[in-house]
Coordinates of C-alpha atoms and ligand atoms in Angstrom, one line a residue:
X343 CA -24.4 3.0 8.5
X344 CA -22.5 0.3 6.5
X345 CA -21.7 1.4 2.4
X346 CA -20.9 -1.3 0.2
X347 CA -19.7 -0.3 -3.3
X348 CA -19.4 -3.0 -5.8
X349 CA -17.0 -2.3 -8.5
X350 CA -18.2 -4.8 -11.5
X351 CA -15.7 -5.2 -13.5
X352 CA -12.3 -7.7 -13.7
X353 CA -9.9 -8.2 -15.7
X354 CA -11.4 -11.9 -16.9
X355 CA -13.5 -14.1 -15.7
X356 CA -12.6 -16.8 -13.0
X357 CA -14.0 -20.2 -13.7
X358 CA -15.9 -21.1 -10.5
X359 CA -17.2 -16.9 -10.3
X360 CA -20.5 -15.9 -10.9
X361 CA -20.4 -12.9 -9.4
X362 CA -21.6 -9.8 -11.6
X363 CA -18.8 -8.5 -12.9
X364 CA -17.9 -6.8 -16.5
X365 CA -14.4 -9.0 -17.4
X366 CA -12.1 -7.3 -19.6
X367 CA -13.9 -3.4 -19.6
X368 CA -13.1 -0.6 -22.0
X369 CA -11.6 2.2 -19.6
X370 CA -14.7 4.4 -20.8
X371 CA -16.8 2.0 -19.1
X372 CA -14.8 3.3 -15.7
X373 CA -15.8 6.7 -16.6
X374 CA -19.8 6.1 -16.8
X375 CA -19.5 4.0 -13.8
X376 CA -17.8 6.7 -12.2
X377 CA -20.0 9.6 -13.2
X378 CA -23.2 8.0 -12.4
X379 CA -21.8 7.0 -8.9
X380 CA -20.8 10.5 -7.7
X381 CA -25.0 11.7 -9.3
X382 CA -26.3 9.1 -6.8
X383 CA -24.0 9.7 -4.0
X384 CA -25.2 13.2 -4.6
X385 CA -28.5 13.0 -5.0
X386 CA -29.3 11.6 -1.2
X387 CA -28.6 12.7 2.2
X388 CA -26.1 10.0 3.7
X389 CA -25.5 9.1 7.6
X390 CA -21.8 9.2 8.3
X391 CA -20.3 5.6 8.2
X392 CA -19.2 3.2 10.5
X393 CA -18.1 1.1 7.8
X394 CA -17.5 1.3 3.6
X395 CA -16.3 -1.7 1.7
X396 CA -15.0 -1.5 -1.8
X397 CA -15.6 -5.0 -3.3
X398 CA -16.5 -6.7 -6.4
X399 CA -15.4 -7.6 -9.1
X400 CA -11.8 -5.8 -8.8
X401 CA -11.5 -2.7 -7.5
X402 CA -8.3 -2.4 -8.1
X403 CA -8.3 -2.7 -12.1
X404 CA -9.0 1.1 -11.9
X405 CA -5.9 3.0 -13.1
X406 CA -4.5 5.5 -9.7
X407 CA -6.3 8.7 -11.4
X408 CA -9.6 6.5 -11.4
X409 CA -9.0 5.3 -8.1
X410 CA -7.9 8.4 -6.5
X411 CA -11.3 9.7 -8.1
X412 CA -13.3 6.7 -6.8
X413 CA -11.9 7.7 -3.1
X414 CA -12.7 11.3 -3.5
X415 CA -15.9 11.0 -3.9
X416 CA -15.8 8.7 -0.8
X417 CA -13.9 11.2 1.2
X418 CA -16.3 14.0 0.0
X419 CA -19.6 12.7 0.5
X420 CA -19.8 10.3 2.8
X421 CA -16.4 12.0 5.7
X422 CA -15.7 9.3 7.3
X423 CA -14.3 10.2 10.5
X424 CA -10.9 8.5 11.6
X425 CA -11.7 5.3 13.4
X426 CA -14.0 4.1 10.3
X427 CA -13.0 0.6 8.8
X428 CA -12.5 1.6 4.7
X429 CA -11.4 -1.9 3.2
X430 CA -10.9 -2.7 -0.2
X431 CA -10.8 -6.2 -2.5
X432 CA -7.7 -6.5 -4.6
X433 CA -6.5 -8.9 -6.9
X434 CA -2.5 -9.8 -7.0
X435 CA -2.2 -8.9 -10.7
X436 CA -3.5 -5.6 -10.5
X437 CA -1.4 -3.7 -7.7
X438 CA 1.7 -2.2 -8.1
X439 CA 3.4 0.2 -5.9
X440 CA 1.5 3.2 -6.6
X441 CA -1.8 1.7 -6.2
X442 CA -0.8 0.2 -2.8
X443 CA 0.4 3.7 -1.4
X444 CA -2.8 5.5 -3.1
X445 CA -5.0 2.5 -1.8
X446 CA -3.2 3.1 1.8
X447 CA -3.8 6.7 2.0
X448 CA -7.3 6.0 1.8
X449 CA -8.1 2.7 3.5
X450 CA -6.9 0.4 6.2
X451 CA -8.0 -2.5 5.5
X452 CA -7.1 -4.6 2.5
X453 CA -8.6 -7.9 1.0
X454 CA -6.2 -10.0 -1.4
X455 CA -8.0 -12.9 -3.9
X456 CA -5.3 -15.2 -3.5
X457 CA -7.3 -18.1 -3.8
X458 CA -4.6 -21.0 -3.6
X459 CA -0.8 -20.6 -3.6
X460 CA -0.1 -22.7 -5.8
X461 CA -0.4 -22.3 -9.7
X462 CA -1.4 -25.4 -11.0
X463 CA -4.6 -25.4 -8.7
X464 CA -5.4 -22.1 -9.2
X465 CA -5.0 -23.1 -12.8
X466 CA -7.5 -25.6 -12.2
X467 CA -10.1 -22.4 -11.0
X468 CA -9.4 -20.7 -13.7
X469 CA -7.7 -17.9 -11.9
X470 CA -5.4 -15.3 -13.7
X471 CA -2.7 -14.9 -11.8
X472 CA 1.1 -15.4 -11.9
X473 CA 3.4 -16.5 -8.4
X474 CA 5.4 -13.5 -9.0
X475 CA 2.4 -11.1 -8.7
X476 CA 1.0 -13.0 -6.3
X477 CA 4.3 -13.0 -4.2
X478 CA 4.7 -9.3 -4.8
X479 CA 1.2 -8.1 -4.0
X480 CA 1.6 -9.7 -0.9
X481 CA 5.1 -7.8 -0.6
X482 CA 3.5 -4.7 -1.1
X483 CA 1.0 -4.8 1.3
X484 CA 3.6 -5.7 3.9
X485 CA 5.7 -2.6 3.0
X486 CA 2.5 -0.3 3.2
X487 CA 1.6 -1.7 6.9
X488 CA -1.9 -1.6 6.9
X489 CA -2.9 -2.4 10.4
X490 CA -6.1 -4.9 8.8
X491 CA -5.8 -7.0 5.9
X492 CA -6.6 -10.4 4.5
X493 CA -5.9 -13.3 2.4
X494 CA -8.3 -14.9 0.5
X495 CA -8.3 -18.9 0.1
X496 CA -10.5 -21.4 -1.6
X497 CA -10.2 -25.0 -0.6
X498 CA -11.6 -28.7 -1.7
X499 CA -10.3 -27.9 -5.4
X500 CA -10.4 -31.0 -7.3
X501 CA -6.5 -32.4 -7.7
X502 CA -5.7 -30.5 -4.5
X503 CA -4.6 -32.5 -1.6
X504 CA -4.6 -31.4 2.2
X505 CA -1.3 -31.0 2.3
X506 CA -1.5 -28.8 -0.5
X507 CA -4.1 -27.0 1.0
X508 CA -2.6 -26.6 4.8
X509 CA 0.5 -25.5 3.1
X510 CA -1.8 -22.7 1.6
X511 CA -2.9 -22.0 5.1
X512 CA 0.5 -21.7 6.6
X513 CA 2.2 -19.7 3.9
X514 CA -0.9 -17.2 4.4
X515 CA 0.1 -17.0 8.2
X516 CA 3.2 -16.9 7.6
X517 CA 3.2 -13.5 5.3
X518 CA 1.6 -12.2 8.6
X519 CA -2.0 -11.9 7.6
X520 CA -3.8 -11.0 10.4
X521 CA -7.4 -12.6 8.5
X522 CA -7.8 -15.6 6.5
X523 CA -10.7 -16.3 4.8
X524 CA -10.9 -19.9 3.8
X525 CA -14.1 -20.4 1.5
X526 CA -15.1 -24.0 0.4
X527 CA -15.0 -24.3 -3.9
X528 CA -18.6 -23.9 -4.6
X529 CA -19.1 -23.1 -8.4
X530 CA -22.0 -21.2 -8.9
X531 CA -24.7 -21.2 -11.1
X532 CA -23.4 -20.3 -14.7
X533 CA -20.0 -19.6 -13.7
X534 CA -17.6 -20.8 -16.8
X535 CA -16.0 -24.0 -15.2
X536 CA -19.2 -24.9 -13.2
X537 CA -19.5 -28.6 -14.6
X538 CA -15.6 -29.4 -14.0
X539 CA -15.3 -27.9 -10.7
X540 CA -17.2 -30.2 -8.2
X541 CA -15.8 -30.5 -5.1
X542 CA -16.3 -33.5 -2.7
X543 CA -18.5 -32.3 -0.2
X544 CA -16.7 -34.9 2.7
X545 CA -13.5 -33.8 1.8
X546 CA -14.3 -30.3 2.0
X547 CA -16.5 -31.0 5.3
X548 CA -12.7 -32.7 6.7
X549 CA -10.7 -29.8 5.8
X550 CA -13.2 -27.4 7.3
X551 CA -13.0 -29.1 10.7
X552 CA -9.2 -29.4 10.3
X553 CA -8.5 -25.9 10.0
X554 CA -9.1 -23.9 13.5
X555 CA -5.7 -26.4 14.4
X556 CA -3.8 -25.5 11.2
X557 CA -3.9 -22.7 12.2
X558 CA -3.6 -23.0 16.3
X559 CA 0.0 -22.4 15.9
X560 CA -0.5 -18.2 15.0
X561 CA -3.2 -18.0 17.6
X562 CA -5.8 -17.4 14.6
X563 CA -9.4 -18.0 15.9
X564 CA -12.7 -18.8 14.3
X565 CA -15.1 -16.0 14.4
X566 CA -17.4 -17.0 11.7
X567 CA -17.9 -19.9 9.7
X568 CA -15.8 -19.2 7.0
X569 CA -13.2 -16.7 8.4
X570 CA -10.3 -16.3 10.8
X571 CA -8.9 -13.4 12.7
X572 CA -6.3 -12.7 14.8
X573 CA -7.9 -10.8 18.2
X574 CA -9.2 -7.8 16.9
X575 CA -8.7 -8.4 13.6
X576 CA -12.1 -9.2 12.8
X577 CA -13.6 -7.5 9.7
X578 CA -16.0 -4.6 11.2
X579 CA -18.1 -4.7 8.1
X580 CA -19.3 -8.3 7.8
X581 CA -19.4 -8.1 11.2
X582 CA -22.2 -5.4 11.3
X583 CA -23.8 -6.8 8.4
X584 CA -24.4 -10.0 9.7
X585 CA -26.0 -9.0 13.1
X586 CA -28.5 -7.0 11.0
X587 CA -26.9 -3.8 10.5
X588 CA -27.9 -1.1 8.0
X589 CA -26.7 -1.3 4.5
X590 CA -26.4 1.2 2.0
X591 CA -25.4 -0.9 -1.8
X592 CA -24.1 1.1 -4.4
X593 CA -23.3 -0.3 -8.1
X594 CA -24.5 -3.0 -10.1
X595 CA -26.1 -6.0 -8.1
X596 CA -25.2 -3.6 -4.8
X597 CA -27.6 -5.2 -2.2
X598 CA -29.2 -2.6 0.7
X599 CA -30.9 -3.3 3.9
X600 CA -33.0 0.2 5.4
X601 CA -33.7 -1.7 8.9
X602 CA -37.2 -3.3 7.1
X603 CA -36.4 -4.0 3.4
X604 CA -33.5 -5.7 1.4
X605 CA -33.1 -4.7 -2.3
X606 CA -30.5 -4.8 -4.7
X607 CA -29.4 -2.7 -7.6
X608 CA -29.7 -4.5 -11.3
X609 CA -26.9 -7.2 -12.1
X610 CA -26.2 -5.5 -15.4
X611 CA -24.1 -2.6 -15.9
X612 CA -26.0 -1.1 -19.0
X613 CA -29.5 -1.3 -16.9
X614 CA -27.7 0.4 -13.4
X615 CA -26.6 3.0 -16.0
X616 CA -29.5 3.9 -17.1
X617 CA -31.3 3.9 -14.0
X618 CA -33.0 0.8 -13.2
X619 CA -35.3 0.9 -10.1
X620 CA -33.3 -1.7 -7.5
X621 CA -35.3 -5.4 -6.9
X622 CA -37.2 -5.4 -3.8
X623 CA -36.7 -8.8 -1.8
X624 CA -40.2 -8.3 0.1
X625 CA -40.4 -10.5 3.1
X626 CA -42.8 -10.7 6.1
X627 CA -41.0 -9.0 8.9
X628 CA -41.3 -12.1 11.0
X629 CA -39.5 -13.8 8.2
X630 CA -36.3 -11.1 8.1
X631 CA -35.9 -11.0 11.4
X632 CA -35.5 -15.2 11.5
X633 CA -33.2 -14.5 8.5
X634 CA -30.9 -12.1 10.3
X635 CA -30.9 -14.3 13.3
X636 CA -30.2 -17.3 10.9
X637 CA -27.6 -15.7 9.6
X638 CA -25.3 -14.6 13.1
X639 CA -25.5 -17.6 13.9
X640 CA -22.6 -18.2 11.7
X641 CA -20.4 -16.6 14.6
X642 CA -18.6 -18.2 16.7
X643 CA -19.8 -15.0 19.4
X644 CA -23.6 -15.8 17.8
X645 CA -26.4 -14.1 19.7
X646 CA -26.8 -12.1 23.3
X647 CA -29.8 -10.4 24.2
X648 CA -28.0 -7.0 24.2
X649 CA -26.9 -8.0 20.6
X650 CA -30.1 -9.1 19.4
X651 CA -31.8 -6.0 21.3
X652 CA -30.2 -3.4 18.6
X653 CA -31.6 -5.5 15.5
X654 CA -34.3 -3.2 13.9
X655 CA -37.3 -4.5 14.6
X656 CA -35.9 -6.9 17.5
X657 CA -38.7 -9.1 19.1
X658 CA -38.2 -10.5 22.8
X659 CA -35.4 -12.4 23.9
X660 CA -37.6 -14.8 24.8
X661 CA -38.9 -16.2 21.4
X662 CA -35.4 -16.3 19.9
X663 CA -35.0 -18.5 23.1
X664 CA -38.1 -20.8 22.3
X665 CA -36.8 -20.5 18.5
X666 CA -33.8 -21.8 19.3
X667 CA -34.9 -24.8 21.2
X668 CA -37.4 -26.0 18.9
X669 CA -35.0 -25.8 15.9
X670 CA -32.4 -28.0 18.4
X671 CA -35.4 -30.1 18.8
X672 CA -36.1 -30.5 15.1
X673 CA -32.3 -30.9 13.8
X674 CA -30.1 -31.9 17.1
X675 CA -29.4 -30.8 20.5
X676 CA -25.9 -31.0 19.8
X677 CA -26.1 -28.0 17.0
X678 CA -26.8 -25.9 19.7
X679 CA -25.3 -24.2 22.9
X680 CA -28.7 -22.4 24.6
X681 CA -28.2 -20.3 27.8
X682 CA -30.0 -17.3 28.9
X683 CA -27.5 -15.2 28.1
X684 CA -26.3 -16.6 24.9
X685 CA -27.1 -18.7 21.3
X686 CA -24.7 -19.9 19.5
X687 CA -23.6 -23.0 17.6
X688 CA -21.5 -25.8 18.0
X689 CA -19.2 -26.6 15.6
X690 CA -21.0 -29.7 14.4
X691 CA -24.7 -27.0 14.4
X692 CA -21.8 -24.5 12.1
X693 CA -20.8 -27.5 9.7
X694 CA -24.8 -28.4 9.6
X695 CA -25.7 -24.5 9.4
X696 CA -27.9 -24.6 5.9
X697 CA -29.9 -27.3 7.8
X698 CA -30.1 -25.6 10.5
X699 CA -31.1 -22.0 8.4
X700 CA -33.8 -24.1 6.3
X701 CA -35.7 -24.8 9.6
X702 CA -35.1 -21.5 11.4
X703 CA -36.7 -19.8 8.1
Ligands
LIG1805 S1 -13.5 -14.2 -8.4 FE1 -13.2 -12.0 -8.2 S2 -11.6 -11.6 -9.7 FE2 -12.5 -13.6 -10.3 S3 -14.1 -13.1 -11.7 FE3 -15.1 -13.2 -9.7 S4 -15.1 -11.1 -8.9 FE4 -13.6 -11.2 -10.7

């Protein structure tokens, strides 16, 4: 079992964000969210994990009593054993020391919203964060050695250029991340700066294809669309979330998947508080199995029949086969490498992927 726990709240609001998140909280706030997390981690029998992610919003804006609470109730309900991968988001401006060492005695993998090295474009996103925190978050980490952690970038910011932007790259290899994630600026619906933050699709299409060779040089790989690991430095979590593994959400807009349905807990802190029932995202089970198999196919490793075997519900190699061909047949051959033993995508099919998604659901 996979456990996701969304933390919503930050300490403002970025301007391209509009992911639920509480900016600026009262620190009673914490407390409610707190309590009414350890009543539902008690009140249901839980499969020991393979995986728990803390994300959110920022984690890490907990005080170290809160977070050493948080972890706790980790530790005491769920026991993961020692091989499970316990990662955590954090934000540069709210780590210090002490949180780094409490956060390392608990996780081993860490996740850092950098976003852009630079200030003025991170300016530009409306991102709170100075280069001394940044520089010294990432300094921290270094000194804790966790043996996984990431760095967060955004690219095709408007006024950016790619030299800016490779330079972003390189620095992040450089500190010795063993995982970049390099996500292309895509304001969402209702996020503060949507209306001034449009990238240029081509732009951001170029620097997509440019960046498996900026980053050649560390021996970084593609493994998924958006996201770069050193060997075997993959995150374990996404991982097992995108080939259809089970997923157990807790917190505000926490999204679960029992093997047959997806649901999601409320997007509003007040209404998860006081126990709103989580949205069911009812699908025909023809239609979530084509969405899981939709969604691997982000990988660069994409689908084998063992793989696609272990899906809940799985049907036949066979019709993923014939699935896969007619949606070659309907977009472009080229999108696709078909074997027997393998589906995956090119790297023009990955560039093309919502195309290719739209036909395969
Ligand atoms: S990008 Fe992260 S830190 Fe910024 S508002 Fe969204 S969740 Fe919070």
């Amino acid at each position: 079992m996979n456990y996701y726990f969304h933390i919503p709240f930050c300490r403002s609001k970025c301007g391209y964000c509009a992911f639920y998140s509480e900016p600026s909280p009262d620190p009673g706030m914490f407390d409610a969210y707190l309590d009414k997390l350890e009543r539902e981690l008690d009140a249901a029998p839980l499969p020991p994990p393979d995986t728990v992610y803390l994300g959110g919003g920022t984690p890490t804006l907990f005080d170290p009593a809160r977070l050493e609470r948080l972890f706790c109730l980790i530790r005491q309900k769920l026991a993961p054993e020692a091989g499970t991968e316990i990662s955590i988001e954090a934000n540069p401006e709210t780590v210090d020391r002490e949180k780094i060492r409490l956060i390392r005695s608990f996780a081993n993998r860490i996740s850092l919203g950098v976003q852009s090295f630079s200030a003025e474009h991170r300016r530009t996103l409306g991102r709170d964060c100075t280069q001394q925190a940044l520089h010294h978050a990432i300094d921290l980490i270094r000194d804790a050695e966790f043996p996984q952690w990431n760095i967060d970038l955004i690219y095709a910011i408007p006024g950016a250029t790619r030299r800016d932007f490779f330079n972003d790259l390189a620095t992040a290899a450089r500190a010795g991340a063993p995982h970049i994630s390099c996500y292309s600026l895509t304001p969402e619906e209702g996020a503060r700066l949507c209306d001034r933050l449009q990238p240029d699709d081509d732009e951001a299409a170029a620097l997509w294809e440019e960046i498996p060779q900026q980053l050649a040089p560390w021996e970084f790989r593609r493994y998924e669309i958006s996201n770069y690991a050193l060997p075997g430095h993959e995150c374990r979590h996404n991982v097992n979330v995108w080939r259809g593994g089970l997923l157990r959400g807790f917190g505000p807009a926490a999204a679960s998947f029992d093997g047959a349905l997806r649901y999601a807990q409320a997007a509003s802190l007040t209404e998860w508080l006081a126990g709103a029932p989580p949205e069911l995202d009812e699908i025909p089970g023809a239609a979530r199995l084509n969405e899981i198999f939709a969604v691997n196919l982000r990988t660069a490793s994409g689908w084998t029949p063992h793989l696609w075997s272990r899906v809940p519900g799985a049907d036949g190699w066979e019709a993923r086969l014939r699935l896969a061909r007619s949606a070659a047949k309907e977009t472009s051959p080229e999108f696709f490498d078909i074997s027997p033993g393998r589906i995956t995508l090119s790297s023009s099919g990955l560039l093309f992927w919502n195309t290719i998604a739209e036909v395969l659901l």
